[in-house]
Amino acid sequence: IGGTEEYKICQGIKSGRITKPVVSWCIGTCATMFSSEVQFGHAGACANQASETAVAKNLALKEAGAFVPKSFDELGDVIKLPSYASKFIEMCLMVTADHGPAVSGAHNTIVCARAGKDLISCLTSGLLTIGDRFGGALDAAAKQFSKAFDSGMLPMEFVNKMKKEGNLIMGIGHRVKSKPNLILNVDGFIGVAFVDLLRNCGGFTRDEADEFVEIGALNGIFVLGRSMGFIGHYLDQKRLKQGLYRHPWDDISYVLPEHMSITPSVIVGDGDTEEGEDFTSSSHCTELSRRQNEQRKQGLFCDVTLAFSSGVATGNVQSCEFSAHRSVLAAATDYFTPLLGGQFSESLSGRVEMKEWSAELGPDPETVESVIQYMYTGEIRVSTCNVHEVLELADRFLLLHLKDFCGEFLKKKLSLANCVAVHSLAHMYTLDQLALRAADMIRRNFHKVIQDEEFYTLPFHLVRDWLSDAEITVDAEEVLFEAVVKWVQRNTEQRGRYFEELFRILRLPQIKPTYLTRVVKNEALVAANEACLRLVSDAVEGHAIRCENLKSADLEFWSSYMASFQPRFGQNMDVIMVVGGVSEGGDYLSECVGYFIYEDRWVNLPHIHNHLDGHAIATTESHVYVAGSMEPGFAKTVERYNPNRNTWEQVSNLTTRKHSFGLTCIKDILYSIGGHGNFSPGFKDVSVYEPEPDKWHNLESAPKILRDVKAVSVEDRYVYVMARTPVDTDNEDGLKTVTTRYDTESRQWQDVDSLPLIDNYCVFQMAVASTNFYHTASCCPKSYTVRDEDAKQKISAHISDEILESLPPEVTSIEGAAICHFDEDVFVIGGWKNSDDVDKQYRKEAYRYCAERKRWMLLPPMPQPRCRATACHVRIPYRFLYGCQRYPMPQNLARQRDRMQQMQQLHRRTLTLRRQLQSQIEC
C-alpha cells in the first residue's frame, strides 16, 4: 500500500512498453474489513488517498491487462506452471535429492557433521564437490545436446562425432553393478528433458531458453535437489550422535617405489600368454586443449604473435596482438601449417601480420579471441552480432567446419529484413546452400525487398542479375522501373553509365501505355538517352498493334513481340479465386478455379482437402483462409492458401461446427462472427484466430444470433455486419435482417441503418439486401482504410438500385451465388436457378460490374457449374497461371471417393440381385 508506482506499470502495459504477461497482487486488501483507519503494509507505509490502497491498485492492474487473482490465496493458481511441468520439476528434485552416502558430496557433508560443524558449513562442504565430474553436468549436457539437435544430427551421428573428436559426452551413462552401460545418467536425462521443456512449452523464446542453459539454471536444479539430501545426511549424523570420522587406511594408503619389485611373470604367470586391453581417456583431449588455451591466455610457452591491423586504407594503422602456440595453430588449420613451418618470414620472425579486412577498423578483438580459442578448444559462441566477423575469420583461416556452421546459423536467422545482406555474404564467402536459400527468399519477396534501403546498396552486377531473373515476384513492371531509377539516382555520377543496360532488361510492353508516355518518357535518365527513348516508342507502338487486327503482321515479329508481352513468371497477377461448393448431382468440388483477369480466362488451381459448402472466406496480406461447412465431417476445418507457393495447408480447427458465418481480418487476426449449425437456430459467438500460435479463442458473444453473415471492416478496427437473426425460433423462415457494427477493441456492438456506402461493393450489397439472392449468397469481406467517422457519414436507409440497371433480372433470382470484389468492380459467380432440390439448375455463368464502364458484363463460363462456393480476389504469381495446369485430388478425398464408388457398386449389385429374385418369384 502507499505510493503510485503501480500505475506506471499499468501505463506500461497499455502503451505496449511491457509486452510480457504480468502477474501481480498488492497486499493489504484486508484493511477494507475494518471500519477504523487500520492499514496493513510494510513498516511506515500508508495510503494517503483512495488510489494508493491495495484494492484500487489491484483493480487498475486488472483493467490494464495484468493477471490479478481474486484474492491472495489464489495467487499460486495464477502463476503455477502447467501440471506436466510442475510434475517434471518435482520429479527432478526427487531423483537428484540423494544417491546414498558414498558419493563425494554426501561423504563430505557426513565428515563435516561428525567433526561437529554446523548445518551451513556441512551443506557448503558437500556443495563444493559439485562440478563436471560429480553432479554438475546438467548444463554441459544440455549445451551439447542442443547443438547436436540444432545442427540436425541423429543421436548416433552425434555420438560418433564426439567419439571421433575425442570429446567427452556430458551426462552419458555408465555401468551400474551388473547392468551394461546406460544411455544417459540422471544428469543427461534431466538436461535433455529440460531443453525440450524450455524449447516447446511455449513460455520462452529460443534465446531465452538458451540463456537459461548458459547461466547455469539446470545445475541450479541439481544443487537445489541435492541440498535436501545433504541436509538429510547432516540430520542423520546429528540424530545418531556419530563421533569423529576417520578414513579407512586401505583407501588412502599407497605403495612405495621400493616395494614395487614385481616381475611381469608374477602378473602373467609362468606359461601364460600375455593379455592386454587398449585404454582411451575420453576426457584427456578435452582437458589437454583446455589447459593449452589457459597457457595461451597467460602467455606461457607461446612462440608466435598474431597482429590484426586496421585502418590501413586511411593510413591510421592500429594493431591488436594475440600470443599463441605455433604447433596448435598449425594443427588446427592448413592456413598456418606452411606459414609457420616453412621458409616464410613469419616462420622465422614468429610474427604474423593480418591486414585487409572488410571493416575499416578491422575485426573486433573479442571476436578474434573467440576464434583463436576455437582453434584450441573447438568451442565458440556465434551470435547475430558477430557472425559476419566470425565468418570472415573462418574463411581467412580455412576453418571449414566453423565456416559451414556460420552458414547454417545464418540459414536459421534468415528473414525478409536481412535476406539481401545474407545473400551478399553467401556470395562473398562461397556458401552455396545459404546463397540458394537467401536467393529463394529474395525471389519470392522481391516486391518487398526493393522497398528496403539495403537493396539500393547492391553493386551493379547483382541488380542486373535480379532484374534479369524471370522468377522474381513483382506487382507490376512499373515498380521495377522506379527501382532502377532510384538505384541510379543514389549515385548518378558512378551508376549513370549502367542505366541503359538495366533499362533494356525491363519488359516495357508490360507497362501501361499511359504510364510509358506520361512517366517513363519524361524521366530525365530516359529523355537523355536516345536508345531508351526508342525502346519506349517501340513499346507504345506495340500496344497500338495489339489493339488492331494482327493477321497481316509478320509471324516472326509477332512471336518475338508476344514473348516480350508475356509477364515474368514471378509477377503477381489478379485472379478471382473460387473455392469449394457443390456441382450437379450434389457432388462436392474440391478443385479450385480462378478467373485470370489479365487474360480473360479461367484457370485451374490446387484442390482443397475438405468438402466445403456454406463456408466462409477471408484474405490476409499473405494467405486466403476458408473455414466451416454444411458437411458435418468438415464443419470445423480451416484451410489456408499460400499464393506464393500455390498450396493449401490445414490449420487449427474452429471451436464449433458451423456454416454461414462471417470471417474477416483485422490487424492480421481473423474474426469469426455468428453462424448456423445443422441442429441449432444459430450462434452468437465471436472467436479469434491468431496465425502465429495457430490457435482460436472465444471472445464475448454478440447480443443476438447472427446467421448468413456478411461483413466489411473500416479503419482496421470496426466490423460492419449484415446478417439475419431469428425472431421466431420455431419457424425456419422467421428471420429478420439486421445491420450492426462491432468494435474489435472495446468489443461493443451498435445497431446501424446500413452498411457504409463507401463504394460499389457496399452499394450492391445494400441494393440486394432484402432478396433471397443475397441471403443465400457468400460475400467476401472487404477492408477499407477510411476513417470510421467518414464511414458513419455514408450510412443511409435510402439505397439506390442504379447499380442493378444493366444486370440481367434473372441473376437476382439465383440462389447460392458467390459475390466478391476487385478494386471498384463487383463479381457474381455461379449459383442455382430453382430452389427445388430435384430440379436445380446449376450455373456456370459469372458476371462482372465494371466500374469504369458503369455496366455489368458477362464473363466466360466456369469450367463446370457450382453453387454455394466462395470467391475472393487474390494475387498469384504468373508461373502458376501460365498454360493449362492440372492438379491431383488430395489423398483423403480420393480415398473417400473410392469408398463411395464401391458402396454405389455394391448398392447397384444388391438391387440387381433383388430384381432377379423378384423375377424368379413372379415366374
XYZ file of C-alpha atoms in Angstrom, residues 242-738:
497
model
C 28.059 -40.139 15.423
C 31.635 -39.480 16.503
C 34.592 -38.058 14.602
C 35.097 -39.799 11.285
C 38.402 -41.484 10.477
C 39.107 -42.580 6.919
C 39.874 -46.318 6.343
C 43.590 -46.897 5.931
C 43.342 -49.115 2.835
C 41.562 -46.318 0.973
C 44.341 -43.753 1.458
C 47.492 -45.899 1.587
C 49.820 -46.231 -1.390
C 52.768 -48.456 -2.394
C 56.297 -47.012 -2.067
C 58.735 -47.458 -5.020
C 60.953 -49.814 -3.048
C 58.016 -52.168 -2.516
C 57.167 -52.356 -6.255
C 59.653 -55.089 -7.242
C 57.008 -57.166 -9.005
C 58.165 -59.061 -12.080
C 55.951 -59.498 -15.134
C 55.847 -63.222 -14.575
C 54.093 -62.647 -11.267
C 51.260 -60.856 -13.089
C 51.104 -63.035 -16.176
C 52.006 -66.338 -14.635
C 54.510 -68.840 -15.964
C 53.461 -70.354 -19.238
C 50.517 -67.980 -19.794
C 50.206 -65.809 -22.894
C 50.401 -62.049 -22.493
C 46.981 -60.336 -22.313
C 46.159 -56.625 -22.611
C 43.454 -54.026 -23.162
C 43.531 -50.716 -25.003
C 42.740 -47.675 -22.870
C 41.422 -44.373 -24.204
C 40.680 -41.458 -21.932
C 37.784 -39.594 -23.461
C 38.433 -36.534 -21.309
C 42.178 -36.349 -21.976
C 41.986 -34.413 -25.275
C 39.377 -32.039 -23.919
C 41.392 -31.345 -20.804
C 44.614 -31.024 -22.830
C 43.128 -28.403 -25.183
C 41.590 -26.533 -22.250
C 44.941 -26.347 -20.448
C 46.779 -25.257 -23.593
C 44.234 -22.484 -24.053
C 44.738 -21.365 -20.453
C 48.504 -21.308 -21.029
C 47.941 -19.162 -24.136
C 45.860 -16.679 -22.167
C 48.601 -16.463 -19.531
C 51.345 -16.110 -22.178
C 53.052 -19.373 -21.158
C 55.198 -21.225 -23.734
C 53.848 -19.022 -26.599
C 56.105 -18.779 -29.657
C 54.090 -16.794 -32.216
C 52.269 -13.446 -32.269
C 49.201 -12.715 -34.398
C 48.873 -8.987 -35.182
C 45.498 -7.840 -36.562
C 45.897 -4.447 -38.267
C 43.130 -1.918 -39.002
C 42.911 1.489 -40.678
C 45.382 0.555 -43.437
C 43.376 2.368 -46.143
C 43.292 5.647 -44.216
C 46.897 5.470 -43.046
C 45.860 5.451 -39.393
C 47.160 1.943 -38.707
C 46.305 0.304 -35.394
C 47.252 -3.202 -34.351
C 45.799 -5.690 -31.881
C 48.129 -8.562 -30.907
C 47.473 -12.101 -29.628
C 50.032 -14.667 -28.435
C 49.669 -18.328 -29.380
C 51.483 -21.642 -29.887
C 52.528 -22.349 -33.466
C 52.155 -26.107 -33.001
C 48.492 -25.717 -32.021
C 47.714 -23.264 -34.847
C 49.446 -25.454 -37.420
C 47.490 -28.494 -36.209
C 44.191 -26.580 -36.155
C 44.214 -25.350 -39.762
C 46.119 -25.730 -43.028
C 46.395 -21.939 -43.219
C 49.150 -21.823 -40.578
C 50.951 -25.069 -41.459
C 53.016 -23.699 -44.390
C 53.097 -20.173 -42.978
C 54.723 -21.150 -39.669
C 56.550 -24.309 -40.716
C 58.241 -23.303 -43.977
C 60.711 -20.666 -45.149
C 58.324 -17.721 -44.902
C 59.456 -14.710 -42.912
C 56.598 -15.319 -40.439
C 58.107 -18.694 -39.554
C 61.451 -17.079 -38.779
C 60.190 -13.970 -37.012
C 57.362 -15.628 -35.106
C 55.046 -12.730 -36.049
C 52.071 -12.902 -38.450
C 50.558 -9.649 -39.732
C 46.843 -9.827 -40.592
C 45.659 -6.987 -42.881
C 42.888 -6.046 -45.310
C 39.613 -6.649 -43.504
C 36.089 -5.844 -44.708
C 35.569 -3.424 -41.818
C 37.733 -0.294 -41.786
C 38.521 -0.764 -38.083
C 39.318 -4.445 -38.533
C 37.695 -7.356 -36.679
C 36.512 -6.914 -33.107
C 39.214 -8.112 -30.622
C 36.662 -10.173 -28.687
C 35.644 -11.974 -31.869
C 39.296 -12.622 -32.764
C 39.884 -14.013 -29.268
C 36.877 -16.326 -29.589
C 38.058 -17.654 -32.980
C 41.593 -18.293 -31.657
C 40.042 -20.051 -28.680
C 38.009 -22.152 -31.134
C 41.238 -23.283 -32.780
C 42.355 -24.547 -29.367
C 39.138 -25.970 -27.891
C 36.711 -26.354 -30.795
C 34.129 -24.210 -28.958
C 32.795 -20.794 -29.907
C 29.611 -18.783 -29.433
C 28.257 -17.324 -32.664
C 25.593 -14.622 -32.499
C 23.844 -12.302 -34.921
C 26.217 -9.565 -33.762
C 29.482 -11.365 -34.541
C 28.600 -13.897 -37.245
C 29.899 -11.663 -40.074
C 33.337 -11.302 -38.473
C 33.469 -14.958 -37.381
C 32.658 -15.955 -40.963
C 35.366 -13.657 -42.341
C 37.963 -15.044 -39.915
C 36.904 -18.647 -40.571
C 37.229 -18.053 -44.318
C 40.646 -16.402 -43.896
C 41.992 -19.169 -41.629
C 40.426 -22.040 -43.660
C 38.311 -23.183 -40.694
C 35.840 -25.067 -42.881
C 33.678 -26.541 -40.129
C 33.268 -23.153 -38.472
C 32.517 -21.561 -41.834
C 29.838 -24.166 -42.550
C 28.361 -23.629 -39.073
C 28.126 -19.884 -39.732
C 26.294 -20.682 -42.957
C 23.809 -22.912 -41.111
C 23.409 -20.288 -38.392
C 22.577 -17.617 -40.982
C 20.093 -20.007 -42.604
C 18.177 -20.203 -39.339
C 18.274 -16.427 -38.846
C 17.313 -15.650 -42.450
C 14.445 -13.165 -42.673
C 12.963 -10.623 -45.027
C 14.876 -7.876 -43.202
C 18.338 -9.420 -43.735
C 17.996 -11.645 -46.826
C 19.763 -9.149 -49.146
C 22.754 -8.760 -46.824
C 22.932 -12.518 -46.166
C 22.807 -13.235 -49.911
C 25.772 -10.887 -50.446
C 27.709 -12.584 -47.625
C 26.952 -16.027 -49.047
C 28.350 -14.995 -52.436
C 31.380 -13.344 -50.851
C 32.323 -16.498 -48.914
C 31.024 -19.124 -51.428
C 28.347 -20.555 -49.153
C 26.301 -22.063 -51.958
C 23.425 -23.529 -49.941
C 22.970 -20.304 -47.996
C 23.065 -18.299 -51.238
C 20.332 -20.504 -52.723
C 18.143 -20.169 -49.623
C 18.577 -16.385 -49.479
C 18.017 -16.063 -53.233
C 14.785 -18.027 -52.955
C 13.532 -15.704 -50.207
C 14.505 -12.605 -52.210
C 12.891 -14.029 -55.346
C 9.593 -14.783 -53.573
C 9.509 -11.407 -51.825
C 11.192 -9.167 -54.382
C 8.295 -6.682 -54.340
C 9.019 -6.141 -50.629
C 12.814 -6.327 -50.898
C 13.001 -3.324 -53.248
C 11.270 -1.248 -50.571
C 14.243 -1.814 -48.264
C 17.233 0.558 -48.381
C 19.616 -2.422 -48.315
C 18.707 -3.221 -51.935
C 19.979 0.155 -53.154
C 23.442 -0.521 -51.754
C 23.923 -3.567 -54.027
C 26.549 -3.407 -56.788
C 25.526 -3.217 -60.439
C 26.074 -6.880 -61.299
C 23.701 -8.090 -58.553
C 20.990 -5.571 -59.513
C 21.354 -6.651 -63.148
C 21.111 -10.328 -62.203
C 17.953 -9.783 -60.167
C 16.226 -7.754 -62.881
C 17.109 -10.470 -65.418
C 15.511 -13.141 -63.230
C 12.097 -14.050 -64.668
C 11.071 -15.689 -61.366
C 11.184 -12.577 -59.145
C 7.849 -11.739 -57.548
C 6.679 -8.261 -58.553
C 3.343 -6.485 -58.583
C 3.974 -4.644 -61.858
C 6.818 -3.824 -64.242
C 6.313 -0.138 -63.360
C 7.653 -0.869 -59.881
C 10.888 -2.245 -61.343
C 11.331 0.865 -63.492
C 11.008 3.047 -60.399
C 13.504 0.828 -58.545
C 16.065 1.167 -61.370
C 15.711 4.950 -61.382
C 16.053 5.085 -57.608
C 19.158 2.851 -57.657
C 20.872 5.032 -60.281
C 19.934 8.296 -58.574
C 21.669 7.158 -55.376
C 24.955 7.866 -57.160
C 24.247 9.169 -60.661
C 27.886 10.009 -61.302
C 29.028 6.418 -60.780
C 25.874 4.486 -61.740
C 24.549 6.581 -64.621
C 26.540 4.585 -67.194
C 24.645 1.422 -66.211
C 21.144 2.864 -66.713
C 20.699 1.878 -70.374
C 21.729 -1.734 -69.731
C 19.304 -2.033 -66.804
C 16.543 -0.268 -68.763
C 16.846 -2.806 -71.603
C 16.146 -5.632 -69.146
C 12.727 -4.174 -68.259
C 9.708 -5.656 -70.056
C 8.348 -2.371 -71.368
C 5.380 -3.960 -73.213
C 4.119 -4.997 -69.773
C 3.873 -1.329 -68.725
C 0.618 0.516 -69.451
C 0.786 2.941 -72.428
C -0.313 5.907 -70.324
C 2.498 5.250 -67.825
C 5.026 4.887 -70.647
C 4.133 8.240 -72.197
C 3.499 10.265 -69.036
C 6.133 8.906 -66.645
C 8.802 6.769 -68.339
C 9.324 9.003 -71.358
C 9.575 12.137 -69.199
C 12.104 10.679 -66.763
C 15.370 12.628 -67.149
C 17.513 9.480 -67.410
C 15.332 8.197 -70.277
C 14.960 11.540 -72.043
C 18.749 11.946 -72.162
C 19.274 8.555 -73.844
C 18.196 8.042 -77.480
C 18.306 4.232 -77.228
C 15.982 4.287 -74.221
C 13.569 6.655 -75.992
C 13.487 4.277 -78.977
C 12.603 1.379 -76.673
C 9.750 3.392 -75.167
C 8.423 4.291 -78.633
C 8.557 0.630 -79.718
C 6.638 -0.434 -76.626
C 3.922 2.213 -77.191
C 3.681 1.192 -80.853
C 3.390 -2.444 -79.778
C 0.399 -1.601 -77.594
C -1.225 0.059 -80.617
C -0.569 -3.003 -82.834
C -2.036 -5.275 -80.193
C -5.346 -3.443 -80.426
C -5.570 -3.853 -84.237
C -6.101 -6.840 -86.446
C -2.839 -8.809 -86.233
C -3.420 -11.336 -89.002
C -1.396 -9.366 -91.513
C 1.546 -8.895 -89.161
C 4.816 -10.690 -89.725
C 4.694 -14.053 -87.893
C 8.325 -13.950 -86.693
C 7.905 -10.382 -85.429
C 4.649 -11.287 -83.712
C 6.100 -14.328 -81.893
C 9.025 -12.303 -80.516
C 6.651 -9.457 -79.714
C 4.304 -11.749 -77.744
C 7.290 -13.186 -75.832
C 8.094 -9.692 -74.612
C 4.413 -9.190 -73.758
C 4.417 -12.257 -71.519
C 4.658 -11.321 -67.830
C 7.522 -12.521 -65.681
C 6.795 -15.893 -64.119
C 7.083 -14.247 -60.720
C 4.767 -11.316 -61.471
C 1.700 -11.268 -59.226
C -1.433 -11.353 -61.367
C -5.001 -10.503 -60.371
C -7.217 -13.578 -60.068
C -10.781 -14.090 -58.817
C -10.421 -17.358 -56.911
C -13.475 -19.645 -56.480
C -13.276 -22.202 -53.653
C -15.428 -25.231 -52.823
C -19.139 -25.582 -53.443
C -21.450 -28.199 -54.920
C -21.998 -29.188 -58.558
C -24.607 -31.151 -60.469
C -25.737 -34.306 -58.728
C -24.755 -32.847 -55.360
C -21.066 -33.643 -55.883
C -18.660 -31.610 -53.768
C -15.983 -29.766 -55.735
C -12.521 -29.803 -54.195
C -10.677 -28.309 -57.181
C -10.459 -24.536 -57.054
C -10.663 -22.375 -60.166
C -9.698 -18.789 -60.851
C -10.780 -16.131 -63.319
C -7.491 -14.759 -64.699
C -8.417 -11.110 -65.289
C -5.418 -10.194 -67.480
C -6.094 -12.983 -69.998
C -9.903 -13.124 -69.543
C -9.964 -16.890 -68.975
C -10.480 -19.478 -66.230
C -7.520 -21.419 -64.811
C -7.290 -24.463 -62.571
C -5.902 -24.065 -59.056
C -4.959 -26.688 -56.414
C -7.599 -28.767 -54.637
C -8.659 -28.080 -51.078
C -8.594 -31.010 -48.636
C -12.216 -30.721 -47.453
C -15.803 -30.731 -48.694
C -16.766 -27.078 -48.375
C -20.354 -25.923 -48.648
C -21.703 -22.805 -46.935
C -18.177 -21.971 -45.772
C -16.628 -18.563 -45.079
C -13.654 -16.970 -46.822
C -11.264 -14.153 -45.865
C -7.949 -12.798 -47.129
C -4.924 -11.564 -45.213
C -1.757 -9.998 -46.564
C -0.196 -13.397 -47.264
C -2.968 -16.043 -47.271
C -6.542 -16.909 -48.198
C -8.484 -18.629 -45.387
C -11.602 -20.797 -45.747
C -13.471 -22.224 -42.745
C -16.611 -24.177 -41.831
C -19.018 -26.212 -43.953
C -22.570 -27.616 -44.043
C -20.974 -31.064 -44.345
C -20.712 -32.165 -40.637
C -17.438 -34.028 -41.152
C -15.730 -30.839 -42.325
C -17.729 -28.210 -40.387
C -14.815 -27.299 -38.067
C -11.966 -27.431 -40.546
C -9.902 -24.386 -41.533
C -7.505 -24.261 -44.503
C -5.345 -21.519 -45.910
C -3.903 -20.933 -49.364
C -0.415 -19.520 -49.903
C -0.335 -17.740 -53.296
C 3.483 -17.599 -53.373
C 3.683 -21.384 -53.141
C 0.299 -22.211 -54.718
C -0.502 -24.683 -51.935
C -3.217 -25.341 -49.361
C -2.463 -26.318 -45.769
C -4.711 -27.111 -42.832
C -4.513 -25.031 -39.676
C -6.162 -25.181 -36.259
C -9.871 -26.112 -36.329
C -12.779 -23.878 -35.340
C -14.087 -24.370 -31.827
C -17.637 -25.049 -33.141
C -19.097 -26.862 -36.152
C -20.884 -24.215 -38.200
C -21.526 -22.598 -41.571
C -22.992 -19.328 -42.953
C -20.865 -17.233 -40.583
C -18.747 -14.128 -41.085
C -14.965 -14.276 -41.380
C -12.914 -11.093 -41.603
C -9.352 -9.941 -40.966
C -8.443 -7.125 -38.549
C -4.745 -6.391 -37.981
C -3.732 -9.813 -39.362
C -6.095 -11.570 -36.921
C -9.187 -13.456 -38.132
C -12.557 -12.800 -36.504
C -15.290 -15.452 -36.811
C -18.742 -13.979 -36.147
C -22.062 -15.838 -35.654
C -23.084 -18.666 -37.945
C -25.547 -21.507 -38.233
C -25.381 -25.157 -37.131
C -27.215 -28.158 -38.547
C -29.007 -28.673 -35.219
C -29.020 -25.111 -33.914
C -31.045 -21.967 -34.651
C -27.746 -20.080 -34.891
C -24.792 -18.770 -32.933
C -23.873 -15.556 -31.146
C -20.249 -16.464 -30.627
C -17.268 -14.349 -31.653
C -13.906 -16.106 -31.859
C -10.427 -15.007 -32.870
C -7.660 -16.846 -34.737
C -4.006 -15.791 -34.314
C -1.828 -17.282 -37.083
C 1.471 -17.265 -35.148
C 0.447 -19.615 -32.300
C -2.154 -21.202 -34.651
C -4.942 -21.014 -32.052
C -8.573 -19.987 -31.812
C -10.041 -18.486 -28.645
C -13.501 -17.174 -27.842
C -14.447 -13.579 -27.014
C -17.653 -12.181 -25.517
C -20.671 -13.218 -27.573
C -22.776 -10.912 -29.723
C -26.060 -9.699 -28.177
C -28.137 -11.691 -30.692
C -27.914 -14.683 -33.017
C -26.282 -13.793 -36.346
C -26.759 -16.043 -39.421
C -25.905 -15.636 -43.100
C -23.288 -13.080 -42.052
C -21.700 -10.578 -44.466
C -19.030 -8.189 -43.223
C -16.863 -5.238 -44.192
C -14.248 -3.590 -41.964
C -13.193 0.023 -41.506
C -10.026 1.565 -40.061
C -8.670 -1.932 -39.288
C -10.863 -1.905 -36.191
C -14.608 -1.688 -36.837
C -16.587 -4.528 -38.445
C -19.909 -3.687 -40.094
C -22.084 -6.802 -40.151
C -25.230 -7.562 -42.123
C -26.927 -10.770 -41.014
C -30.223 -12.442 -40.264
C -31.446 -13.193 -36.772
C -34.387 -15.429 -35.702
C -37.490 -13.688 -34.412
C -39.430 -16.953 -34.240
C -37.164 -19.865 -33.284
C -39.842 -22.445 -34.122
C -40.149 -21.197 -37.694
C -37.194 -21.525 -40.080
C -38.419 -18.536 -42.096
C -38.921 -16.376 -39.009
C -35.806 -14.332 -39.695
C -35.208 -10.617 -39.993
C -32.244 -8.744 -41.451
C -30.110 -6.687 -39.053
